[in-house]
PDB file of C-alpha atoms in Angstrom:
ATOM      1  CA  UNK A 297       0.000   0.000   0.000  1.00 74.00           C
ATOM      2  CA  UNK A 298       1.493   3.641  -1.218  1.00 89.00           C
ATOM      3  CA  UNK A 299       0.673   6.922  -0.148  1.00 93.00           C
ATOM      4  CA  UNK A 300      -1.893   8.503  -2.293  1.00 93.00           C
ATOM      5  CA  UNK A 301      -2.353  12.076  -0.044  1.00 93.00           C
ATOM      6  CA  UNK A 302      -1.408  13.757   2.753  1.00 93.00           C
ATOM      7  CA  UNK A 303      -2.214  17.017   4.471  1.00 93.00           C
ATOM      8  CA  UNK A 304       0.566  19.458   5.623  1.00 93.00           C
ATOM      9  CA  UNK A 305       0.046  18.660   9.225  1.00 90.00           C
ATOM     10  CA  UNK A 306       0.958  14.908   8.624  1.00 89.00           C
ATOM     11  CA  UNK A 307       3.897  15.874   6.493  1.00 90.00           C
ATOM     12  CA  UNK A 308       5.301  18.620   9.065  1.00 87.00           C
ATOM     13  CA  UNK A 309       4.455  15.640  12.003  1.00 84.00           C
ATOM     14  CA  UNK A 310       7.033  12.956   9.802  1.00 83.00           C
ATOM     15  CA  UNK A 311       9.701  15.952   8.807  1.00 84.00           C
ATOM     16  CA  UNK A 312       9.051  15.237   5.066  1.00 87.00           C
ATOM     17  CA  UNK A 313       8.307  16.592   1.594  1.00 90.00           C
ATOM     18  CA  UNK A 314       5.581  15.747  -0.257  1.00 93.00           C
ATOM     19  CA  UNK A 315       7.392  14.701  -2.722  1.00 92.00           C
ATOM     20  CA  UNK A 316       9.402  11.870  -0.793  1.00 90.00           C
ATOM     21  CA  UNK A 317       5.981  10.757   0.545  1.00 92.00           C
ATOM     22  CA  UNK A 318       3.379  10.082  -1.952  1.00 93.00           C
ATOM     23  CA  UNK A 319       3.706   6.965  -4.062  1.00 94.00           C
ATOM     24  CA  UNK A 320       5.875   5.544  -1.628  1.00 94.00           C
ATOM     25  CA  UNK A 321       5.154   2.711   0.460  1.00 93.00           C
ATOM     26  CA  UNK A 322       5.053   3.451   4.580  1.00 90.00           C
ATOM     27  CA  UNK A 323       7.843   0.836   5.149  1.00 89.00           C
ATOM     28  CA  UNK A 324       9.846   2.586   2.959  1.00 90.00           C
ATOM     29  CA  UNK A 325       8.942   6.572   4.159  1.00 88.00           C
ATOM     30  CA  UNK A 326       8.955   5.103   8.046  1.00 85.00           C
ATOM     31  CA  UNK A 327      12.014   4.523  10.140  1.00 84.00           C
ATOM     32  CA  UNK A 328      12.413   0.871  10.340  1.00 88.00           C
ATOM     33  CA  UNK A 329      11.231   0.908  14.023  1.00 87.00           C
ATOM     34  CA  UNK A 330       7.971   3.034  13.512  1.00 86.00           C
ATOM     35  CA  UNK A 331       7.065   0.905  10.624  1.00 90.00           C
ATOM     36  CA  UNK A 332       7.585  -2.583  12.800  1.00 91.00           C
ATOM     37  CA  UNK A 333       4.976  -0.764  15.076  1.00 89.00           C
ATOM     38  CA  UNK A 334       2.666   0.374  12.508  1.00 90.00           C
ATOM     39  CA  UNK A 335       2.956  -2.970  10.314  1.00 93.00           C
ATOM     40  CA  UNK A 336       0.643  -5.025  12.989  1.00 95.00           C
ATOM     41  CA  UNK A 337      -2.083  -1.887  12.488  1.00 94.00           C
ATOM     42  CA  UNK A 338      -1.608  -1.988   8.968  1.00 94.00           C
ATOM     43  CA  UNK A 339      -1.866  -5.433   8.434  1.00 95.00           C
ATOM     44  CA  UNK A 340      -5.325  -5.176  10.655  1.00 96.00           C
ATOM     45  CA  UNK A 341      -6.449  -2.699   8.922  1.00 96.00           C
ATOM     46  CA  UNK A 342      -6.197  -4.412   5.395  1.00 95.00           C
ATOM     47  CA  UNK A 343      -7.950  -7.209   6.891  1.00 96.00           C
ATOM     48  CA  UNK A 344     -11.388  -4.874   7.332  1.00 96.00           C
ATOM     49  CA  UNK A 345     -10.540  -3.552  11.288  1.00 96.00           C
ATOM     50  CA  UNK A 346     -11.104  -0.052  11.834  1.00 97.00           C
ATOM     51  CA  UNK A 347      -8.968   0.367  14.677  1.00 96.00           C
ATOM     52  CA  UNK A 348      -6.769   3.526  16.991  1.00 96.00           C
ATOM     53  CA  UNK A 349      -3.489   2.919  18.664  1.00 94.00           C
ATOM     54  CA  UNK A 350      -1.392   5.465  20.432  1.00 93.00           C
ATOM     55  CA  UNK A 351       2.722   4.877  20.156  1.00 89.00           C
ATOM     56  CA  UNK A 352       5.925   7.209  19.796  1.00 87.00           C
ATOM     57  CA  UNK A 353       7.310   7.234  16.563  1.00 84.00           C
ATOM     58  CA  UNK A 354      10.366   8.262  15.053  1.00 80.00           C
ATOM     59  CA  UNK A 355      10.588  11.240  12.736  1.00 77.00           C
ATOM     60  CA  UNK A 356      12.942  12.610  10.189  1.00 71.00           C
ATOM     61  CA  UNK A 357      14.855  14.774  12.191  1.00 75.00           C
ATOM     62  CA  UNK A 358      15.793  11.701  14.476  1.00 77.00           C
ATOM     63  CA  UNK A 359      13.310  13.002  16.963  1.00 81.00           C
ATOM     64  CA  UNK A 360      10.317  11.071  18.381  1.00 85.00           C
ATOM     65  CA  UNK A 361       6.367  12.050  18.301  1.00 86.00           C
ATOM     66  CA  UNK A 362       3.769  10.375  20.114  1.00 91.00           C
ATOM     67  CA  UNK A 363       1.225   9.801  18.111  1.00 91.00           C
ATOM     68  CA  UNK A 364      -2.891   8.910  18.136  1.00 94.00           C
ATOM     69  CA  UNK A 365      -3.986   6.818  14.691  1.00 94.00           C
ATOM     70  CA  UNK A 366      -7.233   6.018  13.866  1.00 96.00           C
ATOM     71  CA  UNK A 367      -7.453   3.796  10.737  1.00 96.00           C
ATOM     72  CA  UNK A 368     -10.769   2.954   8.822  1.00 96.00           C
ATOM     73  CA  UNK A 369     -10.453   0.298   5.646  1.00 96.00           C
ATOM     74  CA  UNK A 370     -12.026   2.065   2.348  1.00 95.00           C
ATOM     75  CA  UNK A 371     -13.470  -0.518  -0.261  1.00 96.00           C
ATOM     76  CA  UNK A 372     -13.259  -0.587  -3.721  1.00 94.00           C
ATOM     77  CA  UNK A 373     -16.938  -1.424  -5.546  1.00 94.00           C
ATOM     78  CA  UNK A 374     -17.046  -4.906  -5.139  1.00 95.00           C
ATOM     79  CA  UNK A 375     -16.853  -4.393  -1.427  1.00 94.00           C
ATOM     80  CA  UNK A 376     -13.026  -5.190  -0.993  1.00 95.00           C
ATOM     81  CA  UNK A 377     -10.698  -3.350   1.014  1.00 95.00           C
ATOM     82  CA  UNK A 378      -8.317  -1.134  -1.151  1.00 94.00           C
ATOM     83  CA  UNK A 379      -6.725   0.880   1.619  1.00 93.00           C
ATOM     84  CA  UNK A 380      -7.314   3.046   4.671  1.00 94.00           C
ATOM     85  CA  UNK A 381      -7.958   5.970   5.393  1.00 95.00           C
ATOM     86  CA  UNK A 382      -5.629   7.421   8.371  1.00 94.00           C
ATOM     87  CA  UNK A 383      -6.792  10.232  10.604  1.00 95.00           C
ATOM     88  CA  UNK A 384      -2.869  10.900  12.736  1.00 93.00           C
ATOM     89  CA  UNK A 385      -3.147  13.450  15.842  1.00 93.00           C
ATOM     90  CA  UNK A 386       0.039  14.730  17.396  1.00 91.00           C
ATOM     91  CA  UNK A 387       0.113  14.219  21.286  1.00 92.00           C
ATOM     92  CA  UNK A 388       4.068  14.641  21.761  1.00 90.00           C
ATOM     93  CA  UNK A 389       3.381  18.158  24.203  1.00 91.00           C
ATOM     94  CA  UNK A 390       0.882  16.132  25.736  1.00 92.00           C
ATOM     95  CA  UNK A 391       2.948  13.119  26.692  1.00 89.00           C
ATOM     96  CA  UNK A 392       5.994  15.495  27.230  1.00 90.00           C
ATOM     97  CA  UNK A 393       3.363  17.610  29.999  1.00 92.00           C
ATOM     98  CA  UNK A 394       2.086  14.536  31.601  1.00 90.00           C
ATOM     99  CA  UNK A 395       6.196  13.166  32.063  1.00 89.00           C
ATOM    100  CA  UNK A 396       6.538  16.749  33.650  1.00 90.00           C
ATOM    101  CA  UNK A 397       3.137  16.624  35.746  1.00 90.00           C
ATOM    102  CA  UNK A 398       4.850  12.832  37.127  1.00 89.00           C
ATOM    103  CA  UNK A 399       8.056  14.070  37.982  1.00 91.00           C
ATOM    104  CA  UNK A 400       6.808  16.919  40.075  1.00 89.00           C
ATOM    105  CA  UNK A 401       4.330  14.956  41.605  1.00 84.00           C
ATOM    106  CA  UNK A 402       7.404  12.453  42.373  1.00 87.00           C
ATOM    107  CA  UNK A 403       9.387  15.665  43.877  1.00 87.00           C
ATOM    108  CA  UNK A 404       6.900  16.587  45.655  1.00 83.00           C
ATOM    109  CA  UNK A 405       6.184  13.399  47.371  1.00 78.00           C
ATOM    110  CA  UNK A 406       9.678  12.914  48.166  1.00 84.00           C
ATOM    111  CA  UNK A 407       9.830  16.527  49.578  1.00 84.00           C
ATOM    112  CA  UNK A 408       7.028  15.634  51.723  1.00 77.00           C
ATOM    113  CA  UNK A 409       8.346  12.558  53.193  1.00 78.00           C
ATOM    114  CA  UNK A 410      11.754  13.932  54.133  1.00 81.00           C
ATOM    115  CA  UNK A 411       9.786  16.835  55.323  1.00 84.00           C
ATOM    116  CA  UNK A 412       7.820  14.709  57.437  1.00 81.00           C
ATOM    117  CA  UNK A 413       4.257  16.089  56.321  1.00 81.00           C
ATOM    118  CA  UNK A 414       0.869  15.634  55.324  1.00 82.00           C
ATOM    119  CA  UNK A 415      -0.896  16.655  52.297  1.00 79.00           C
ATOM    120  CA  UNK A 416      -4.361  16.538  51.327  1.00 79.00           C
ATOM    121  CA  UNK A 417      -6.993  17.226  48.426  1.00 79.00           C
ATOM    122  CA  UNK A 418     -10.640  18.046  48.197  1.00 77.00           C
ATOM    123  CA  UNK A 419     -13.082  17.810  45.128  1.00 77.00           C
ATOM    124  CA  UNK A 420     -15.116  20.927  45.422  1.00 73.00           C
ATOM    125  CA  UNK A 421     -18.023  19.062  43.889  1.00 75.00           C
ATOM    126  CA  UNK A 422     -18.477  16.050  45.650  1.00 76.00           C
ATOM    127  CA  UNK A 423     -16.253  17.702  48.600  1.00 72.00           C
ATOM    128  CA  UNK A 424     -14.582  14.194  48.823  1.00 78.00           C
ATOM    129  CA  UNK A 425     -11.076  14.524  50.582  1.00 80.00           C
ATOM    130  CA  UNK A 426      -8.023  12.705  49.532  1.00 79.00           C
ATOM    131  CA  UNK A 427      -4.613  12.465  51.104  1.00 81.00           C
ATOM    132  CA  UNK A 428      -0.997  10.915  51.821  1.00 81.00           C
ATOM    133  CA  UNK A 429      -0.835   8.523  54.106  1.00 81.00           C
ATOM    134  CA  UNK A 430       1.794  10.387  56.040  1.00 84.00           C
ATOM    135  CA  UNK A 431      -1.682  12.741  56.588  1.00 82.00           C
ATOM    136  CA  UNK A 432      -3.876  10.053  57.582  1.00 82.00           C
ATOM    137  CA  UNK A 433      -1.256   8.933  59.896  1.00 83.00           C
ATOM    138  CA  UNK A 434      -1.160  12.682  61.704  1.00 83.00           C
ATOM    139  CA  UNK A 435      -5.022  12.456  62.562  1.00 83.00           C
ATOM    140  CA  UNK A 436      -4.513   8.211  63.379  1.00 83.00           C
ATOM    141  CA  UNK A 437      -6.804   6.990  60.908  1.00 83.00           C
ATOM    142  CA  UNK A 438      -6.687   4.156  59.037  1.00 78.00           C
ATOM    143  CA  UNK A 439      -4.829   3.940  55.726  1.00 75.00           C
ATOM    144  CA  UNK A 440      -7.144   1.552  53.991  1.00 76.00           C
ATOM    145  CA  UNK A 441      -9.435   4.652  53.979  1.00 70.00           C
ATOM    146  CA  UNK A 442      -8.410   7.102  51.390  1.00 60.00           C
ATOM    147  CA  UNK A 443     -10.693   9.628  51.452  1.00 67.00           C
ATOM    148  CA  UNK A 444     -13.293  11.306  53.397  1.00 78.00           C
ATOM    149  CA  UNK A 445     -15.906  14.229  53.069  1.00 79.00           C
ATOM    150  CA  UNK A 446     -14.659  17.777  54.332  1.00 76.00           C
ATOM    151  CA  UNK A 447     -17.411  17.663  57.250  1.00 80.00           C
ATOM    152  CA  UNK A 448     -15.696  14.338  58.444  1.00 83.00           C
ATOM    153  CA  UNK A 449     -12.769  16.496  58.781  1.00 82.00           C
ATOM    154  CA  UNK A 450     -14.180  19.345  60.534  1.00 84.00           C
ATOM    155  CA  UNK A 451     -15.638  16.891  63.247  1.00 85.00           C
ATOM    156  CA  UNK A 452     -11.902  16.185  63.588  1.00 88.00           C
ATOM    157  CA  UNK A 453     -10.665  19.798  64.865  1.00 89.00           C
ATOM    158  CA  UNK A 454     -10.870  20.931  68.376  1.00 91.00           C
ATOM    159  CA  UNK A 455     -14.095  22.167  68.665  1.00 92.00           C
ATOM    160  CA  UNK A 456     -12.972  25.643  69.778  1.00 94.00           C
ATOM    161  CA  UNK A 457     -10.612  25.846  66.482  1.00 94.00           C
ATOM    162  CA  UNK A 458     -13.102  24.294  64.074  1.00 92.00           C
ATOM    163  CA  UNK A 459     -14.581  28.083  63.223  1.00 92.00           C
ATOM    164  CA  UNK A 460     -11.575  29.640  62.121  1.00 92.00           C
ATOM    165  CA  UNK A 461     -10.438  27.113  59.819  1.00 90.00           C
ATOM    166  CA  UNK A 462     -13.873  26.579  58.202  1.00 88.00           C
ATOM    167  CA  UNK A 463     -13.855  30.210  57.932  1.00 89.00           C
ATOM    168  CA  UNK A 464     -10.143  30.434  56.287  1.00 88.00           C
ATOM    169  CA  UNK A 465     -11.482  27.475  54.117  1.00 84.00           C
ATOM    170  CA  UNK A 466     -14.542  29.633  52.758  1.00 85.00           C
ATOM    171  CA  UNK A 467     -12.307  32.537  52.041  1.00 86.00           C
ATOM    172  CA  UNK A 468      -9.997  30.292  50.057  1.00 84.00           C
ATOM    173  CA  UNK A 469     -13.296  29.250  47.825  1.00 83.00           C
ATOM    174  CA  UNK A 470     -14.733  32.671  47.619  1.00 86.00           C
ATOM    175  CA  UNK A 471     -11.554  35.178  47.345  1.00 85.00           C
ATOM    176  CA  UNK A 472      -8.937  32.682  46.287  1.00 79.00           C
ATOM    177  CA  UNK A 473      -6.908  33.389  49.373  1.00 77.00           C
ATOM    178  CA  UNK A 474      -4.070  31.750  50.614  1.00 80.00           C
ATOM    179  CA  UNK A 475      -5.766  28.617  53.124  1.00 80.00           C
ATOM    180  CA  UNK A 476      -3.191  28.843  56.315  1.00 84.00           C
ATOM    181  CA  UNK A 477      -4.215  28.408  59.110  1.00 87.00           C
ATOM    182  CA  UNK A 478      -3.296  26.620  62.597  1.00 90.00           C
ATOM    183  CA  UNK A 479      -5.729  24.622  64.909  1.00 90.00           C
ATOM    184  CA  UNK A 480      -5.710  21.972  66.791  1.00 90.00           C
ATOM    185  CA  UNK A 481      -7.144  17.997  65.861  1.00 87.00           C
ATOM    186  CA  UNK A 482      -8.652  14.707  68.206  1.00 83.00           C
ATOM    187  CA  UNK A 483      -6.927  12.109  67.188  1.00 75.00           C
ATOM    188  CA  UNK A 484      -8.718   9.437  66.112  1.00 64.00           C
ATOM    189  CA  UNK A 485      -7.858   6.009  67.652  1.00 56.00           C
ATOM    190  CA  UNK A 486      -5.231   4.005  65.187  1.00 37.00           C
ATOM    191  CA  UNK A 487      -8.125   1.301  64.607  1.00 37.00           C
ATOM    192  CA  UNK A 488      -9.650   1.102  61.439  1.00 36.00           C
ATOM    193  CA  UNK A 489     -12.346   3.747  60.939  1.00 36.00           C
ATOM    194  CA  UNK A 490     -15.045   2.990  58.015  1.00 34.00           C
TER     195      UNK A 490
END
C-alpha cells in the first residue's frame, strides 16, 4: 500500500516533503522501528478492522512524536478493502506535559516525606477529601481509607478551632486566598475507621 495524499500537518508531524511521501510505500517513508509498530495496524487494517493505537514514533529529524492513529479500511466497488484511510493526531506536548506533571508529583512526594508532612486534596463538587498517608497517619486513621468528606474532617478539629479554619477554608473558595491556618485535631484512635 502507497501513499496517495497527505495534508501538511501529517507531512510537518514525519519531517518530510511531499514529494518523498506520496507513491511511496510506509515501510519505505517510516524509520524501520515506527514501521515494525505500525505494520501489525496496517496489516489489521487491510484485513477490514477499523482500529486507533497510540505509540511514539520516530521522525525525520531523528526526533520522536507520540502519536494517536485512527485507521478505517475504504473498499473498492465490489466491497473489498483497497486501503485506509488514516486520521494521525500529534500528542508529543501532551505526553511530554504529563512526564513533567509525574516528575513533580514524584518531587513533591519525596519533599514531603523527608519533610515529614501531610498533604491533602478536596473535590469541590463532591467535597470528597483525599490524602498521603503520612496525613492520615497525623489524625490516626486508618490507611485503607483514602478519602473522606470535608465535614468528616471538621468533626476532627478541636471544637474551639473548628470556626476559624472553616472560615479560612470559605475565604480560600470565595476570594482565592491563601488557606493557612493553625488549629488543633482529636486524634482518632489508630483502629480502622469505616
Amino acid at each position: 500500500m502507497r501513499y496517495v495524499w497527505a495534508n501538511e500537518r501529517y507531512l510537518e508531524l514525519l519531517g518530510i516533503r511531499r514529494e518523498a511521501l506520496l507513491g511511496r510505500h510506509m515501510g519505505e517513508v517510516l524509520s524501520p522501528d515506527t514501521w515494525a509498530l505500525k505494520r501489525p495496524h496496517v496489516e489489521r487494517v487491510l484485513r477490514g478492522e477499523a482500529l486507533q493505537f497510540e505509540h511514539a514514533v520516530r521522525v525525520a529529524d531523528g526526533g520522536t512524536s507520540w502519536i494517536h492513529g485512527a485507521y478505517s479500511p475504504t473498499r473498492d466497488t465490489q466491497g473489498e478493502v483497497d486501503g485506509w484511510v488514516a486520521v494521525v493526531t500529534d500528542l508529543t506536548e501532551r505526553h511530554r506535559m504529563d512526564a513533567a506533571m509525574r516528575e513533580s508529583e514524584e518531587r513533591l512526594r519525596l519533599a514531603l516525606e523527608g519533610a515529614d508532612i501531610g498533604m491533602w486534596t478536596t473535590d469541590l463538587l463532591s467535597a470528597r477529601t483525599e490524602c498521603t498517608p503520612r496525613n492520615l497517619q497525623i489524625f490516626g486513621l486508618d490507611p485503607a481509607v483514602p478519602h473522606f468528606t470535608a465535614d468528616f474532617w471538621y468533626g476532627l478539629i478541636e471544637p474551639a478551632d473548628r470556626e476559624q479554619v472553616i472560615a479560612a477554608w470559605q475565604g480560600t473558595l470565595r476570594a482565592g486566598e491563601h488557606y493557612r491556618v493553625e488549629y488543633r485535631i482529636r486524634r482518632r484512635s489508630d483502629q480502622a475507621l469505616r
